[in-house]
Amino acid sequence: MTTSDELELVSATKSFGGWLKRYKHHSKVLGCEMIFAIYLPPAAEEQDVPLLWWLSGLTCTDENFMQKAGAHGTAAELGLAIVCPDTSPRGTDLPGEHDSYDFGSGAGFYVNATEAPWNRHFRMYDYVTEELPALVARHFPLNGQQSISGHSMGGHGALVCALKNPERYASVSAFAPIANPTQCPWGEKALGGYLGDDRETWKEWDACELIATGAPAPAEIKVDQGEADNFYQDGQLRPEALEAACKQAGVPLTLRMLPGYDHSYFFIASFIDDHLRYHAHHLRSG
Ligand SMILES: N[C@@H](CCC(=O)N[C@@H](CSC=O)C(=O)NCC(=O)O)C(=O)O
């Protein structure tokens, strides 16, 4: 087992002149061993660089984005580091943790659970906003400038992290986020399980609710949504609710509805360059 400030290198792979590295560490917040991935652009060999957080979706680990999004070339060009955390605590084996793809392992929803037994380990919000940022700041050549993005459950996570901490991130974007989790089946299952039956307590983990109560965004929010996404068509994502909440509150949002694209990493790979350039712009001017 590693101690809280030790990193164990799992793998190192050269990519576009930079390095994709995976590390194992002990998380005090989650009470288990975790793996995260970091892409360090070539510029990180000479200077401290800005950082983009990528939060992945249901069933993902630290690996999906790094292997499928095709982000390394543009991140290398822009001098942007990228960190991908895992999507839940691992190896805790709570009763029922592995029974479904949308709750428990691979489905931490970036909240701090309050219901037993989940509250012992499932504190992914604190992990991605406190423990892991402090850890990577100590170990890598980062200049302190940060932005955040994510997909689906991770898009929800990115929006919530940014709306709760607008001073910490220069910008926020999302691909097909679960934008209104208090009002969709995925969110009702996860928030009910992790937080209990009182739906009032769910609202602080819902981007639309946060915006409605006056939470400011760090910059104009950028969201891409595929129109052929089956989860969108099934009402899991609700970008229209995000658009309405932003309009009502005067929060700037650029929402693109993209014909023909589904929920997969082919959609993400098609538009990741736009998102990286949007974040690099805000990180430079931040
Ligand atoms: N039945 C599918 C559902 C899981 C899925 O589609 N996961 C998406 C994220 S969905 C919302 O958070 C994903 O990113 N999958 C990983 C990938 O590499 O595509 C299943 O079990 O895969």
mmCIF file of C-alpha atoms and ligand atoms in Angstrom:
data_model
loop_
_atom_site.group_PDB
_atom_site.id
_atom_site.type_symbol
_atom_site.label_atom_id
_atom_site.label_comp_id
_atom_site.label_asym_id
_atom_site.label_seq_id
_atom_site.Cartn_x
_atom_site.Cartn_y
_atom_site.Cartn_z
ATOM 1 C CA MET A 1 0.000 0.000 0.000
ATOM 2 C CA THR A 2 1.219 3.570 -0.732
ATOM 3 C CA THR A 3 1.081 6.369 1.859
ATOM 4 C CA SER A 4 -1.022 9.468 1.167
ATOM 5 C CA ASP A 5 1.687 11.511 -0.556
ATOM 6 C CA GLU A 6 3.405 8.714 -2.462
ATOM 7 C CA LEU A 7 2.843 8.085 -6.111
ATOM 8 C CA GLU A 8 3.605 4.721 -7.643
ATOM 9 C CA LEU A 9 4.218 4.882 -11.382
ATOM 10 C CA VAL A 10 2.026 2.317 -13.152
ATOM 11 C CA SER A 11 3.032 3.114 -16.742
ATOM 12 C CA ALA A 12 4.683 5.794 -18.871
ATOM 13 C CA THR A 13 4.020 6.110 -22.599
ATOM 14 C CA LYS A 14 5.470 8.751 -24.906
ATOM 15 C CA SER A 15 2.778 10.506 -26.969
ATOM 16 C CA PHE A 16 3.109 13.522 -29.309
ATOM 17 C CA GLY A 17 6.436 14.438 -27.697
ATOM 18 C CA GLY A 18 4.917 14.432 -24.200
ATOM 19 C CA TRP A 19 4.181 11.673 -21.705
ATOM 20 C CA LEU A 20 1.049 9.821 -20.664
ATOM 21 C CA LYS A 21 1.660 8.522 -17.170
ATOM 22 C CA ARG A 22 -0.569 6.509 -14.839
ATOM 23 C CA TYR A 23 -0.040 6.574 -11.088
ATOM 24 C CA LYS A 24 -1.400 4.624 -8.158
ATOM 25 C CA HIS A 25 -1.796 6.314 -4.776
ATOM 26 C CA HIS A 26 -3.606 5.873 -1.507
ATOM 27 C CA SER A 27 -6.577 8.234 -1.185
ATOM 28 C CA LYS A 28 -7.293 9.276 2.377
ATOM 29 C CA VAL A 29 -10.589 10.853 1.295
ATOM 30 C CA LEU A 30 -11.862 7.689 -0.397
ATOM 31 C CA GLY A 31 -10.128 5.191 1.869
ATOM 32 C CA CYS A 32 -8.727 3.073 -0.946
ATOM 33 C CA GLU A 33 -6.035 2.777 -3.584
ATOM 34 C CA MET A 34 -6.746 4.845 -6.705
ATOM 35 C CA ILE A 35 -5.189 5.235 -10.139
ATOM 36 C CA PHE A 36 -5.182 8.473 -12.128
ATOM 37 C CA ALA A 37 -3.699 9.402 -15.504
ATOM 38 C CA ILE A 38 -1.826 12.560 -16.460
ATOM 39 C CA TYR A 39 -0.768 13.763 -19.889
ATOM 40 C CA LEU A 40 2.250 16.066 -19.696
ATOM 41 C CA PRO A 41 2.928 18.057 -22.896
ATOM 42 C CA PRO A 42 6.489 18.558 -24.144
ATOM 43 C CA ALA A 43 6.456 22.123 -22.722
ATOM 44 C CA ALA A 44 6.288 20.645 -19.188
ATOM 45 C CA GLU A 45 9.947 19.659 -19.530
ATOM 46 C CA GLU A 46 10.891 23.355 -19.616
ATOM 47 C CA GLN A 47 8.241 25.200 -17.639
ATOM 48 C CA ASP A 48 5.146 24.910 -15.445
ATOM 49 C CA VAL A 49 2.025 24.373 -17.542
ATOM 50 C CA PRO A 50 -1.756 24.870 -17.087
ATOM 51 C CA LEU A 51 -3.989 21.895 -16.342
ATOM 52 C CA LEU A 52 -7.282 20.614 -17.737
ATOM 53 C CA TRP A 53 -9.264 18.237 -15.544
ATOM 54 C CA TRP A 54 -11.253 15.625 -17.464
ATOM 55 C CA LEU A 55 -14.050 13.824 -15.603
ATOM 56 C CA SER A 56 -15.237 10.679 -17.338
ATOM 57 C CA GLY A 57 -18.641 9.046 -17.486
ATOM 58 C CA LEU A 58 -20.347 5.899 -16.244
ATOM 59 C CA THR A 59 -18.291 2.692 -16.524
ATOM 60 C CA CYS A 60 -15.055 4.589 -17.241
ATOM 61 C CA THR A 61 -11.674 4.499 -15.550
ATOM 62 C CA ASP A 62 -8.745 6.908 -15.929
ATOM 63 C CA GLU A 63 -8.023 5.244 -19.290
ATOM 64 C CA ASN A 64 -11.049 5.823 -21.569
ATOM 65 C CA PHE A 65 -10.405 9.474 -22.368
ATOM 66 C CA MET A 66 -6.649 9.091 -22.740
ATOM 67 C CA GLN A 67 -7.056 6.160 -25.154
ATOM 68 C CA LYS A 68 -10.088 7.237 -27.178
ATOM 69 C CA ALA A 69 -10.451 11.041 -27.255
ATOM 70 C CA GLY A 70 -7.439 11.811 -29.450
ATOM 71 C CA ALA A 71 -6.530 14.791 -27.273
ATOM 72 C CA HIS A 72 -2.766 14.430 -26.919
ATOM 73 C CA GLY A 73 -1.683 16.107 -30.152
ATOM 74 C CA THR A 74 -3.581 19.330 -29.514
ATOM 75 C CA ALA A 75 -2.716 19.289 -25.797
ATOM 76 C CA ALA A 76 0.954 18.992 -26.816
ATOM 77 C CA GLU A 77 0.594 21.918 -29.247
ATOM 78 C CA LEU A 78 -1.180 24.071 -26.634
ATOM 79 C CA GLY A 79 1.131 23.138 -23.769
ATOM 80 C CA LEU A 80 -1.772 21.802 -21.718
ATOM 81 C CA ALA A 81 -1.543 19.045 -19.111
ATOM 82 C CA ILE A 82 -4.610 16.816 -18.667
ATOM 83 C CA VAL A 83 -5.510 14.799 -15.576
ATOM 84 C CA CYS A 84 -8.124 12.018 -15.700
ATOM 85 C CA PRO A 85 -9.237 10.691 -12.317
ATOM 86 C CA ASP A 86 -11.083 7.401 -11.995
ATOM 87 C CA THR A 87 -14.886 7.581 -11.692
ATOM 88 C CA SER A 88 -15.403 5.969 -8.264
ATOM 89 C CA PRO A 89 -13.562 4.466 -5.328
ATOM 90 C CA ARG A 90 -12.156 1.030 -6.186
ATOM 91 C CA GLY A 91 -11.804 -2.208 -4.269
ATOM 92 C CA THR A 92 -14.094 -1.170 -1.438
ATOM 93 C CA ASP A 93 -16.604 -3.913 -2.334
ATOM 94 C CA LEU A 94 -19.595 -2.497 -0.486
ATOM 95 C CA PRO A 95 -22.794 -4.591 -0.721
ATOM 96 C CA GLY A 96 -24.314 -3.998 -4.166
ATOM 97 C CA GLU A 97 -21.376 -1.868 -5.364
ATOM 98 C CA HIS A 98 -20.843 -3.911 -8.520
ATOM 99 C CA ASP A 99 -24.457 -4.803 -9.284
ATOM 100 C CA SER A 100 -25.222 -2.128 -11.904
ATOM 101 C CA TYR A 101 -23.325 0.069 -14.353
ATOM 102 C CA ASP A 102 -24.995 3.298 -13.178
ATOM 103 C CA PHE A 103 -24.477 3.098 -9.396
ATOM 104 C CA GLY A 104 -21.494 2.138 -7.246
ATOM 105 C CA SER A 105 -18.214 1.212 -8.936
ATOM 106 C CA GLY A 106 -17.608 3.312 -12.044
ATOM 107 C CA ALA A 107 -20.503 5.585 -11.087
ATOM 108 C CA GLY A 108 -19.430 7.844 -8.209
ATOM 109 C CA PHE A 109 -21.279 10.836 -9.721
ATOM 110 C CA TYR A 110 -18.712 13.284 -8.252
ATOM 111 C CA VAL A 111 -20.792 13.794 -5.077
ATOM 112 C CA ASN A 112 -20.015 13.335 -1.387
ATOM 113 C CA ALA A 113 -22.318 10.530 -0.230
ATOM 114 C CA THR A 114 -24.153 10.996 3.038
ATOM 115 C CA GLU A 115 -25.985 7.648 3.171
ATOM 116 C CA ALA A 116 -24.420 4.575 4.757
ATOM 117 C CA PRO A 117 -22.562 2.561 3.650
ATOM 118 C CA TRP A 118 -21.591 4.799 0.706
ATOM 119 C CA ASN A 119 -20.499 7.732 2.899
ATOM 120 C CA ARG A 120 -17.475 5.725 4.096
ATOM 121 C CA HIS A 121 -15.845 5.852 0.643
ATOM 122 C CA PHE A 122 -17.915 7.586 -2.029
ATOM 123 C CA ARG A 123 -16.644 11.156 -1.652
ATOM 124 C CA MET A 124 -15.611 11.773 -5.243
ATOM 125 C CA TYR A 125 -16.332 15.515 -5.076
ATOM 126 C CA ASP A 126 -13.766 16.026 -2.316
ATOM 127 C CA TYR A 127 -11.373 13.700 -4.134
ATOM 128 C CA VAL A 128 -11.465 15.584 -7.463
ATOM 129 C CA THR A 129 -11.639 19.113 -6.018
ATOM 130 C CA GLU A 130 -9.342 18.818 -2.990
ATOM 131 C CA GLU A 131 -7.190 15.742 -2.533
ATOM 132 C CA LEU A 132 -6.135 15.042 -6.111
ATOM 133 C CA PRO A 133 -5.480 18.717 -7.026
ATOM 134 C CA ALA A 134 -3.217 19.070 -3.985
ATOM 135 C CA LEU A 135 -1.422 15.836 -4.867
ATOM 136 C CA VAL A 136 -0.767 16.709 -8.517
ATOM 137 C CA ALA A 137 0.285 20.263 -7.563
ATOM 138 C CA ARG A 138 3.000 18.767 -5.336
ATOM 139 C CA HIS A 139 4.310 16.299 -7.899
ATOM 140 C CA PHE A 140 4.084 17.827 -11.381
ATOM 141 C CA PRO A 141 5.255 21.009 -13.173
ATOM 142 C CA LEU A 142 1.880 22.799 -13.094
ATOM 143 C CA ASN A 143 1.434 26.572 -12.978
ATOM 144 C CA GLY A 144 -1.765 26.585 -10.875
ATOM 145 C CA GLN A 145 -4.090 27.587 -13.745
ATOM 146 C CA GLN A 146 -6.898 25.029 -14.097
ATOM 147 C CA SER A 147 -9.976 24.359 -16.211
ATOM 148 C CA ILE A 148 -12.419 21.464 -16.167
ATOM 149 C CA SER A 149 -14.365 19.361 -18.650
ATOM 150 C CA GLY A 150 -16.088 16.007 -18.817
ATOM 151 C CA HIS A 151 -18.530 13.672 -20.483
ATOM 152 C CA SER A 152 -22.015 12.596 -19.428
ATOM 153 C CA MET A 153 -21.755 11.801 -15.672
ATOM 154 C CA GLY A 154 -18.378 13.569 -15.894
ATOM 155 C CA GLY A 155 -19.967 16.533 -17.681
ATOM 156 C CA HIS A 156 -22.338 16.831 -14.731
ATOM 157 C CA GLY A 157 -19.284 16.601 -12.434
ATOM 158 C CA ALA A 158 -17.405 19.289 -14.351
ATOM 159 C CA LEU A 159 -20.369 21.688 -14.274
ATOM 160 C CA VAL A 160 -20.977 21.151 -10.550
ATOM 161 C CA CYS A 161 -17.277 21.501 -9.625
ATOM 162 C CA ALA A 162 -17.014 24.746 -11.631
ATOM 163 C CA LEU A 163 -20.279 26.233 -10.351
ATOM 164 C CA LYS A 164 -19.272 25.488 -6.751
ATOM 165 C CA ASN A 165 -15.725 26.841 -7.276
ATOM 166 C CA PRO A 166 -15.866 29.528 -9.997
ATOM 167 C CA GLU A 167 -12.661 31.171 -8.747
ATOM 168 C CA ARG A 168 -10.656 27.962 -9.079
ATOM 169 C CA TYR A 169 -11.280 27.160 -12.745
ATOM 170 C CA ALA A 170 -10.658 29.457 -15.703
ATOM 171 C CA SER A 171 -13.372 27.737 -17.776
ATOM 172 C CA VAL A 172 -15.762 24.793 -17.919
ATOM 173 C CA SER A 173 -17.051 22.676 -20.781
ATOM 174 C CA ALA A 174 -18.941 19.427 -21.180
ATOM 175 C CA PHE A 175 -19.884 16.795 -23.728
ATOM 176 C CA ALA A 176 -23.440 15.473 -23.348
ATOM 177 C CA PRO A 177 -23.569 16.244 -19.618
ATOM 178 C CA ILE A 178 -26.230 14.897 -17.270
ATOM 179 C CA ALA A 179 -27.262 18.516 -16.900
ATOM 180 C CA ASN A 180 -30.262 18.156 -14.583
ATOM 181 C CA PRO A 181 -29.690 14.971 -12.523
ATOM 182 C CA THR A 182 -32.508 15.645 -10.053
ATOM 183 C CA GLN A 183 -34.927 15.185 -12.976
ATOM 184 C CA CYS A 184 -33.648 12.105 -14.838
ATOM 185 C CA PRO A 185 -33.535 8.365 -14.094
ATOM 186 C CA TRP A 186 -29.703 8.131 -13.821
ATOM 187 C CA GLY A 187 -29.600 11.069 -11.426
ATOM 188 C CA GLU A 188 -32.580 9.971 -9.355
ATOM 189 C CA LYS A 189 -30.993 6.563 -8.814
ATOM 190 C CA ALA A 190 -27.544 7.942 -7.950
ATOM 191 C CA LEU A 191 -28.584 10.916 -5.836
ATOM 192 C CA GLY A 192 -31.223 8.861 -4.026
ATOM 193 C CA GLY A 193 -28.685 6.135 -3.282
ATOM 194 C CA TYR A 194 -25.808 8.364 -2.211
ATOM 195 C CA LEU A 195 -27.806 11.148 -0.496
ATOM 196 C CA GLY A 196 -31.061 9.563 0.639
ATOM 197 C CA ASP A 197 -34.719 10.352 -0.023
ATOM 198 C CA ASP A 198 -34.784 14.083 0.772
ATOM 199 C CA ARG A 199 -34.709 15.573 -2.724
ATOM 200 C CA GLU A 200 -33.854 19.008 -1.314
ATOM 201 C CA THR A 201 -30.354 17.711 -0.516
ATOM 202 C CA TRP A 202 -29.905 16.621 -4.137
ATOM 203 C CA LYS A 203 -30.122 20.183 -5.442
ATOM 204 C CA GLU A 204 -26.576 21.174 -4.537
ATOM 205 C CA TRP A 205 -25.385 18.493 -6.985
ATOM 206 C CA ASP A 206 -27.481 19.655 -9.946
ATOM 207 C CA ALA A 207 -26.053 22.259 -12.348
ATOM 208 C CA CYS A 208 -29.499 23.646 -13.220
ATOM 209 C CA GLU A 209 -30.394 24.059 -9.545
ATOM 210 C CA LEU A 210 -27.044 25.693 -8.742
ATOM 211 C CA ILE A 211 -27.490 28.153 -11.607
ATOM 212 C CA ALA A 212 -31.061 28.900 -10.489
ATOM 213 C CA THR A 213 -29.807 29.814 -7.014
ATOM 214 C CA GLY A 214 -27.286 32.289 -8.427
ATOM 215 C CA ALA A 215 -24.065 30.274 -8.774
ATOM 216 C CA PRO A 216 -21.778 32.090 -11.229
ATOM 217 C CA ALA A 217 -19.779 30.267 -13.906
ATOM 218 C CA PRO A 218 -16.055 30.965 -14.329
ATOM 219 C CA ALA A 219 -16.553 31.906 -18.009
ATOM 220 C CA GLU A 220 -19.169 31.214 -20.673
ATOM 221 C CA ILE A 221 -20.093 27.542 -20.332
ATOM 222 C CA LYS A 222 -19.413 25.444 -23.429
ATOM 223 C CA VAL A 223 -21.588 22.351 -24.016
ATOM 224 C CA ASP A 224 -21.758 20.029 -27.025
ATOM 225 C CA GLN A 225 -24.630 17.567 -27.420
ATOM 226 C CA GLY A 226 -25.164 14.995 -30.174
ATOM 227 C CA GLU A 227 -28.713 14.917 -31.493
ATOM 228 C CA ALA A 228 -28.547 11.156 -32.207
ATOM 229 C CA ASP A 229 -27.444 10.378 -28.633
ATOM 230 C CA ASN A 230 -29.803 7.692 -27.305
ATOM 231 C CA PHE A 231 -29.347 8.890 -23.726
ATOM 232 C CA TYR A 232 -30.351 12.421 -24.806
ATOM 233 C CA GLN A 233 -33.385 11.026 -26.611
ATOM 234 C CA ASP A 234 -34.304 9.021 -23.469
ATOM 235 C CA GLY A 235 -34.321 12.165 -21.301
ATOM 236 C CA GLN A 236 -31.179 11.407 -19.252
ATOM 237 C CA LEU A 237 -29.236 14.547 -20.236
ATOM 238 C CA ARG A 238 -31.698 17.481 -20.496
ATOM 239 C CA PRO A 239 -29.533 20.166 -22.170
ATOM 240 C CA GLU A 240 -32.731 22.208 -22.713
ATOM 241 C CA ALA A 241 -33.097 22.520 -18.914
ATOM 242 C CA LEU A 242 -29.523 23.809 -18.691
ATOM 243 C CA GLU A 243 -30.210 26.277 -21.493
ATOM 244 C CA ALA A 244 -33.372 27.521 -19.737
ATOM 245 C CA ALA A 245 -31.620 27.830 -16.344
ATOM 246 C CA CYS A 246 -28.722 29.775 -17.885
ATOM 247 C CA LYS A 247 -31.079 32.059 -19.805
ATOM 248 C CA GLN A 248 -33.167 32.760 -16.703
ATOM 249 C CA ALA A 249 -30.081 33.481 -14.554
ATOM 250 C CA GLY A 250 -28.121 35.362 -17.206
ATOM 251 C CA VAL A 251 -25.276 32.808 -17.178
ATOM 252 C CA PRO A 252 -23.544 32.701 -20.584
ATOM 253 C CA LEU A 253 -23.789 29.312 -22.314
ATOM 254 C CA THR A 254 -22.782 28.131 -25.771
ATOM 255 C CA LEU A 255 -24.800 24.967 -26.413
ATOM 256 C CA ARG A 256 -24.233 23.244 -29.752
ATOM 257 C CA MET A 257 -26.715 20.597 -30.848
ATOM 258 C CA LEU A 258 -24.773 18.449 -33.299
ATOM 259 C CA PRO A 259 -26.808 16.472 -35.861
ATOM 260 C CA GLY A 260 -26.030 12.768 -36.213
ATOM 261 C CA TYR A 261 -23.615 12.412 -33.290
ATOM 262 C CA ASP A 262 -24.219 9.821 -30.582
ATOM 263 C CA HIS A 263 -22.961 9.497 -26.981
ATOM 264 C CA SER A 264 -19.705 7.712 -27.800
ATOM 265 C CA TYR A 265 -16.059 8.704 -27.751
ATOM 266 C CA PHE A 266 -16.304 9.152 -31.556
ATOM 267 C CA PHE A 267 -18.416 12.227 -30.739
ATOM 268 C CA ILE A 268 -15.876 13.415 -28.157
ATOM 269 C CA ALA A 269 -12.952 12.833 -30.531
ATOM 270 C CA SER A 270 -14.771 14.839 -33.225
ATOM 271 C CA PHE A 271 -14.948 17.990 -31.089
ATOM 272 C CA ILE A 272 -12.245 17.673 -28.420
ATOM 273 C CA ASP A 273 -9.966 20.114 -30.272
ATOM 274 C CA ASP A 274 -12.597 22.866 -29.997
ATOM 275 C CA HIS A 275 -12.817 22.279 -26.257
ATOM 276 C CA LEU A 276 -9.043 22.209 -25.734
ATOM 277 C CA ARG A 277 -8.651 25.488 -27.642
ATOM 278 C CA TYR A 278 -11.524 27.087 -25.687
ATOM 279 C CA HIS A 279 -9.854 26.107 -22.406
ATOM 280 C CA ALA A 280 -6.382 27.165 -23.566
ATOM 281 C CA HIS A 281 -7.789 30.588 -24.493
ATOM 282 C CA HIS A 282 -9.285 31.079 -21.024
ATOM 283 C CA LEU A 283 -6.246 29.658 -19.254
ATOM 284 C CA ARG A 284 -4.002 32.103 -21.110
ATOM 285 C CA SER A 285 -6.182 35.107 -20.335
ATOM 286 C CA GLY A 286 -7.004 33.996 -16.761
HETATM 287 N N1 LIG B 1 -24.357 0.313 -21.411
HETATM 288 C C1 LIG B 1 -23.205 1.136 -21.579
HETATM 289 C C2 LIG B 1 -23.489 2.412 -20.834
HETATM 290 C C3 LIG B 1 -22.308 3.110 -20.347
HETATM 291 C C4 LIG B 1 -21.840 4.245 -21.230
HETATM 292 O O1 LIG B 1 -22.306 4.516 -22.322
HETATM 293 N N2 LIG B 1 -20.880 4.944 -20.671
HETATM 294 C C5 LIG B 1 -20.369 6.108 -21.312
HETATM 295 C C6 LIG B 1 -20.644 7.262 -20.392
HETATM 296 S S1 LIG B 1 -22.398 7.354 -20.088
HETATM 297 C C7 LIG B 1 -22.601 8.559 -18.890
HETATM 298 O O2 LIG B 1 -21.936 8.806 -17.976
HETATM 299 C C8 LIG B 1 -18.882 5.930 -21.574
HETATM 300 O O3 LIG B 1 -18.140 6.883 -21.608
HETATM 301 N N3 LIG B 1 -18.492 4.664 -21.782
HETATM 302 C C9 LIG B 1 -17.110 4.300 -21.922
HETATM 303 C C10 LIG B 1 -16.575 4.328 -23.332
HETATM 304 O O4 LIG B 1 -15.344 4.168 -23.479
HETATM 305 O O5 LIG B 1 -17.344 4.529 -24.292
HETATM 306 C C11 LIG B 1 -21.975 0.404 -21.111
HETATM 307 O O6 LIG B 1 -22.068 -0.378 -20.153
HETATM 308 O O7 LIG B 1 -20.878 0.625 -21.677
#
